[in-house]
mmCIF file of C-alpha atoms in Angstrom:
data_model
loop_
_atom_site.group_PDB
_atom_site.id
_atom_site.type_symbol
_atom_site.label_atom_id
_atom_site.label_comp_id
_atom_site.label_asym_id
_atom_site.label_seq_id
_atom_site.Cartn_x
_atom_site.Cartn_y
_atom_site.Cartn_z
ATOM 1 C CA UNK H 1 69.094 115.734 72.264
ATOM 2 C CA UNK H 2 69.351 114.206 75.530
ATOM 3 C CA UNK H 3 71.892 113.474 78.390
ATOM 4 C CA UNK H 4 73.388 110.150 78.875
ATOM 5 C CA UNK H 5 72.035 108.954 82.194
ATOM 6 C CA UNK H 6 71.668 105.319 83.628
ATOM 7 C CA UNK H 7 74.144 102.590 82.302
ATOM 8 C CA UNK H 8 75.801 102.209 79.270
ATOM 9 C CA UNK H 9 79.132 101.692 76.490
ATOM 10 C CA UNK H 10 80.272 104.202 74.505
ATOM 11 C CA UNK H 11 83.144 103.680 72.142
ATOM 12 C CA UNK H 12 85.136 106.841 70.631
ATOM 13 C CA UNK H 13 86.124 107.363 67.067
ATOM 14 C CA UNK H 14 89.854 107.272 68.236
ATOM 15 C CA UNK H 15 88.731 103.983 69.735
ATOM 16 C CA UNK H 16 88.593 104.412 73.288
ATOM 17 C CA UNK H 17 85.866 103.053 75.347
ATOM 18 C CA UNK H 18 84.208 103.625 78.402
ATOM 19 C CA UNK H 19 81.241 100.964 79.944
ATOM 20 C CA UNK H 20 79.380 101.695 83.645
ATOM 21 C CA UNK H 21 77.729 104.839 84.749
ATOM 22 C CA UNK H 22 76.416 107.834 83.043
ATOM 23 C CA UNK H 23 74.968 110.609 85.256
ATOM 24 C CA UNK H 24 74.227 114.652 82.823
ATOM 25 C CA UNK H 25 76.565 113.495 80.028
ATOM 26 C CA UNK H 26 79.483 112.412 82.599
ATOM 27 C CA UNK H 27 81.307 109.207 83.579
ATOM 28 C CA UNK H 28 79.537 108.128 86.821
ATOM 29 C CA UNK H 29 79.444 105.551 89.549
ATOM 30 C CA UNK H 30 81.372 102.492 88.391
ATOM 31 C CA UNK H 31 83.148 102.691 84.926
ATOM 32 C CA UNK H 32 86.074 101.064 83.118
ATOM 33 C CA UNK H 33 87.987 102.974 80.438
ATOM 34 C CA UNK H 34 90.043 102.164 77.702
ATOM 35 C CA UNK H 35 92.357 103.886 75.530
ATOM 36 C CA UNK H 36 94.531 102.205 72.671
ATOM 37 C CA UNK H 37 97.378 103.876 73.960
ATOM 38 C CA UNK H 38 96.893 100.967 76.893
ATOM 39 C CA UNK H 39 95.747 103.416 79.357
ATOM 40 C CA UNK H 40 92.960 101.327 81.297
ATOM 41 C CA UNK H 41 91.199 102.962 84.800
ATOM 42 C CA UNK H 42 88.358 100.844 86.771
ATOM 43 C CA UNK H 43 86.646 102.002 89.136
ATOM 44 C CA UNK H 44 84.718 105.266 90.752
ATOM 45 C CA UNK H 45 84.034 108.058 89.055
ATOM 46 C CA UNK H 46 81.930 111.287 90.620
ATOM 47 C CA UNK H 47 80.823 113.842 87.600
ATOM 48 C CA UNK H 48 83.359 112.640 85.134
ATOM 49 C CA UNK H 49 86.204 112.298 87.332
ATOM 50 C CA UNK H 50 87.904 109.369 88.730
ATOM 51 C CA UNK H 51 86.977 109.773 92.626
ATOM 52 C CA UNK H 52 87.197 106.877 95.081
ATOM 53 C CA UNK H 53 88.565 103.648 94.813
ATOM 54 C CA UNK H 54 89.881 102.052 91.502
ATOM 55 C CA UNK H 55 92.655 100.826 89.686
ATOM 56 C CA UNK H 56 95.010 101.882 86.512
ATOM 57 C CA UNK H 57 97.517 100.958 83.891
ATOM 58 C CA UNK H 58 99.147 103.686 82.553
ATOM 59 C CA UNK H 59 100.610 103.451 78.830
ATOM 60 C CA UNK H 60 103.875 102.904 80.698
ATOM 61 C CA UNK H 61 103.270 99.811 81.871
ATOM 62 C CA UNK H 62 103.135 101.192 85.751
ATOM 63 C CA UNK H 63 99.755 100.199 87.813
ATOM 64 C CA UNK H 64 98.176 102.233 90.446
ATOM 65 C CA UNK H 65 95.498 100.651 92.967
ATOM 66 C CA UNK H 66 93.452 102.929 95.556
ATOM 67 C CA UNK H 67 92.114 105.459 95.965
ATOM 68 C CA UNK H 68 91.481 108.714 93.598
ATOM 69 C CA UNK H 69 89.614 112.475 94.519
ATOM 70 C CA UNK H 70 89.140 114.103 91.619
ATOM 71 C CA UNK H 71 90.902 112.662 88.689
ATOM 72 C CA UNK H 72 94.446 112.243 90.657
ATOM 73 C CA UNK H 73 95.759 109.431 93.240
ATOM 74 C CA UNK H 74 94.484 110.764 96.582
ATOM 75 C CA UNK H 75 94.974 108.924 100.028
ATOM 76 C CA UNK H 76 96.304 104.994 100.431
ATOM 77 C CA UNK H 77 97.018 102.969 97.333
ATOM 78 C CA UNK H 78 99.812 100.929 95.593
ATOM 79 C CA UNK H 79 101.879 101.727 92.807
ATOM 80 C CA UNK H 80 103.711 98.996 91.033
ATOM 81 C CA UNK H 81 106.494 100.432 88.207
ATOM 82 C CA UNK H 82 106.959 98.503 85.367
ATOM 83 C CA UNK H 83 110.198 97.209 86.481
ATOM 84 C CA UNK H 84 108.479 95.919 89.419
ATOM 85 C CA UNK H 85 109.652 98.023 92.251
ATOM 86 C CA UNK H 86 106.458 98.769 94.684
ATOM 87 C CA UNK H 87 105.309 101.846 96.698
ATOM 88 C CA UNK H 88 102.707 101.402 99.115
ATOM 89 C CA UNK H 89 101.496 104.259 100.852
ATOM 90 C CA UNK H 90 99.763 107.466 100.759
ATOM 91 C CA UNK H 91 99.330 109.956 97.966
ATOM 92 C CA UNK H 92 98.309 113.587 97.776
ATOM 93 C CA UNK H 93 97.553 115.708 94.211
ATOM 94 C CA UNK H 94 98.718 112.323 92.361
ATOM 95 C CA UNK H 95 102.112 112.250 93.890
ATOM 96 C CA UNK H 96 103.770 109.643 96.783
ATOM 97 C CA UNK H 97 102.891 112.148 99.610
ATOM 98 C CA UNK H 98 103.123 110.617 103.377
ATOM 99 C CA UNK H 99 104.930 107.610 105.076
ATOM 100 C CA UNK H 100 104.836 104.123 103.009
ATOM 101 C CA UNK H 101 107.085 101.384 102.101
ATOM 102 C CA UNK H 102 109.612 101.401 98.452
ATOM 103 C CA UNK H 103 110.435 97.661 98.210
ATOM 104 C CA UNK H 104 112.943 97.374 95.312
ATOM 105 C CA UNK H 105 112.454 94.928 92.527
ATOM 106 C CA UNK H 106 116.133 93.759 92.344
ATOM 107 C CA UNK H 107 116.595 93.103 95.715
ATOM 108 C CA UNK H 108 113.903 92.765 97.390
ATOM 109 C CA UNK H 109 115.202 95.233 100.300
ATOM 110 C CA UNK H 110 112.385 97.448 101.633
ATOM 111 C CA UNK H 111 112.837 101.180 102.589
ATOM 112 C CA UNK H 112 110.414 102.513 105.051
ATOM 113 C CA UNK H 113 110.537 106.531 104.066
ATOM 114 C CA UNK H 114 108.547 109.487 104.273
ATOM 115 C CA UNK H 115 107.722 111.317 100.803
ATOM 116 C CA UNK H 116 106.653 115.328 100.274
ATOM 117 C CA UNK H 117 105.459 115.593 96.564
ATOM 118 C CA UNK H 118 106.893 112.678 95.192
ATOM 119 C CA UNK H 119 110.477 113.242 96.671
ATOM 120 C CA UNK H 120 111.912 111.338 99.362
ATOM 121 C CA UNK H 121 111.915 113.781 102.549
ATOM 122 C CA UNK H 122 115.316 114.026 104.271
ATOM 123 C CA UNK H 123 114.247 112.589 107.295
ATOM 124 C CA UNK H 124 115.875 109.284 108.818
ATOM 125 C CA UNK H 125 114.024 106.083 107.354
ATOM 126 C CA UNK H 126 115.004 102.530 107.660
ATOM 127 C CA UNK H 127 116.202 99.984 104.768
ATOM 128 C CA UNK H 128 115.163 95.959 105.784
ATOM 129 C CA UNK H 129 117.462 93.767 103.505
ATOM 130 C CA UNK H 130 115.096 90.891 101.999
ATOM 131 C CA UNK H 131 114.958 88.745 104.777
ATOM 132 C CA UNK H 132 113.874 91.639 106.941
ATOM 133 C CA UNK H 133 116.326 90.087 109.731
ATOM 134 C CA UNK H 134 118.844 93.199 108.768
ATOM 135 C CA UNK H 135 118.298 96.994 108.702
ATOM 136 C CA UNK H 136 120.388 99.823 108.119
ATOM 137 C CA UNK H 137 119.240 103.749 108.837
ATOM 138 C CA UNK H 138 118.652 105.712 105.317
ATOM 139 C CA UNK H 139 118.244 109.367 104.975
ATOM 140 C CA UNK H 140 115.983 110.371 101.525
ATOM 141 C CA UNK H 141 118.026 108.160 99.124
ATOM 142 C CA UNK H 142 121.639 107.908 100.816
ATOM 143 C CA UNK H 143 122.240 104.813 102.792
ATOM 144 C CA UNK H 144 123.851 105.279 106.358
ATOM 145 C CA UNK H 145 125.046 102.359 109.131
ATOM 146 C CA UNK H 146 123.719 99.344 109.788
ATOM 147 C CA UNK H 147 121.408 99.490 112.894
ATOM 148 C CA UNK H 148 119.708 97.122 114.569
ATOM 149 C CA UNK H 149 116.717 95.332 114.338
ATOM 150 C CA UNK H 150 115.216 97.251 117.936
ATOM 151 C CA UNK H 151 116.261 100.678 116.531
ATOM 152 C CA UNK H 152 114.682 100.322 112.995
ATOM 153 C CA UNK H 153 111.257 99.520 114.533
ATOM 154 C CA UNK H 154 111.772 102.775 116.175
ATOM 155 C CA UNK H 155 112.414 104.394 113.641
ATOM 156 C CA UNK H 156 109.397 102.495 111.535
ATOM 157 C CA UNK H 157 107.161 103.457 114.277
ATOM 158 C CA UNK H 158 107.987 107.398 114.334
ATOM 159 C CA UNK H 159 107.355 107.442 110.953
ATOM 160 C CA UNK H 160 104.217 105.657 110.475
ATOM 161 C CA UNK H 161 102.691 107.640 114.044
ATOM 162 C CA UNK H 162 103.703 105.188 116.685
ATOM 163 C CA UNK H 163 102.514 101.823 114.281
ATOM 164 C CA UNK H 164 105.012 99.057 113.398
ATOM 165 C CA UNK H 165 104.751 98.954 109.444
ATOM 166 C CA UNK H 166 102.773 95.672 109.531
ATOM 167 C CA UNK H 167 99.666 97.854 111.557
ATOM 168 C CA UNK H 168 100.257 100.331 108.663
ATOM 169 C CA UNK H 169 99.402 97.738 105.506
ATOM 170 C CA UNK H 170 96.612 96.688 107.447
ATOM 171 C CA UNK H 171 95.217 99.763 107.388
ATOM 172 C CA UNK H 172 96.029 100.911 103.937
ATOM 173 C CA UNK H 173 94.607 97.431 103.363
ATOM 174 C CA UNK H 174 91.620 97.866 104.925
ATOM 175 C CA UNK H 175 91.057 101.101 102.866
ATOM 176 C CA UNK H 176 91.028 98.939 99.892
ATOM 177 C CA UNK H 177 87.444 98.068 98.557
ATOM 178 C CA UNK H 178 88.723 94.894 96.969
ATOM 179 C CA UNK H 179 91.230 91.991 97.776
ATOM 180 C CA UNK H 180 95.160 93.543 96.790
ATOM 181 C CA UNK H 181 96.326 91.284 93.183
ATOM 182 C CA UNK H 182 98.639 89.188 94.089
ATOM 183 C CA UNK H 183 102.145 90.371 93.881
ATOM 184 C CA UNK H 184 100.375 93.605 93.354
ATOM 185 C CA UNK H 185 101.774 94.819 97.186
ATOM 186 C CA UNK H 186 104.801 95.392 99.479
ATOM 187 C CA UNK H 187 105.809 92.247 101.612
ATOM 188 C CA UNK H 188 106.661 92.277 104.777
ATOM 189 C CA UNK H 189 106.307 88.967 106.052
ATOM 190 C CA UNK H 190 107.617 89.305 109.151
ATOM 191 C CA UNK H 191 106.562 88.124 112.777
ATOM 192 C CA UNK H 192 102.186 88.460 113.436
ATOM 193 C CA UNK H 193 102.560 90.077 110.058
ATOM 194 C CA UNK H 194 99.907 88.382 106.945
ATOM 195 C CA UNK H 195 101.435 90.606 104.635
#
């Protein structure tokens, strides 16, 4: 009996499914899978693993878009909860690792934070209220005094090495093979700023 190699479907007793690349019996190149569970990953996959860039729904209901090293989130991506709140940034072992943006479902108020394995660091970040015309100074998850508008970009800029957070998207943009869903992102929408 042979090895799956080339192209193909194959769909699971359980009834999960998996269409795109087959290379010595493993998921390889570009693949979509699907479990009834609603798990669904598309994208790369290197030697059955998901490596490179793709995108997930977890049974949850949370997404993930970006990129992936060996079965976990690895480097820039998005992930959108169910309840809509948005982290955009970098990840490390499959956890928010690095500097990104939180932007809040409810409110629409954007923290710009640093995270070490999935926790917010306690380091001084910035909170924009919706309009981004307002910021206060935050430190992990407790909310300090209202600064100004000058002082949170320095702030922004310390923690995303000396870029405003606009120059950051764009380059966890850029990362992206594809164009980010709509609503799929943080917005920022601020002065020079597409995003």
């Amino acid at each position: 009996r042979g090895h799956r190699d080339g192209a193909g479907k194959w769909i699971k007793a359980n009834g999960s499914a998996y269409n795109g690349g087959w290379k010595e019996d493993l998921y390889n190149g570009y693949g979509t899978y699907t479990s009834t569970d609603g798990f669904m990953y598309r994208g790369r996959y290197r030697l059955g693993k998901r490596h490179g860039q793709g995108e997930c729904i977890f049974p949850t209901g949370d997404q993930y878009m970006g990129e992936w090293a060996n079965d976990v989130m690895e480097g820039a991506g998005i992930y959108r909860f169910k309840n809509g709140d948005i982290f955009e940034g970098f990840f490390k072992d499959g956890k928010r690792h690095g500097p990104g943006g939180y932007q809040w479902a409810c409110n629409h108020k954007l923290d710009i934070v640093v995270y070490e394995r999935n926790v917010r660091a306690d380091v001084v970040g910035v909170r924009y209220a919706k309009n981004r015309k307002k910021a206060r100074k935050i430190m992990g998850v407790r909310k300090g005094d209202k600064i100004s508008l000058s002082e949170a970009e320095d702030i922004t800029r310390a923690i995303c090495g000396g870029k405003h957070f606009c120059e950051l998207l764009i380059e966890l943009r850029k990362r992206q093979d594809r164009e980010i869903k709509a609503n799929m992102g943080v917005k920022w929408k601020n002065e020079g700023c597409p995003y």
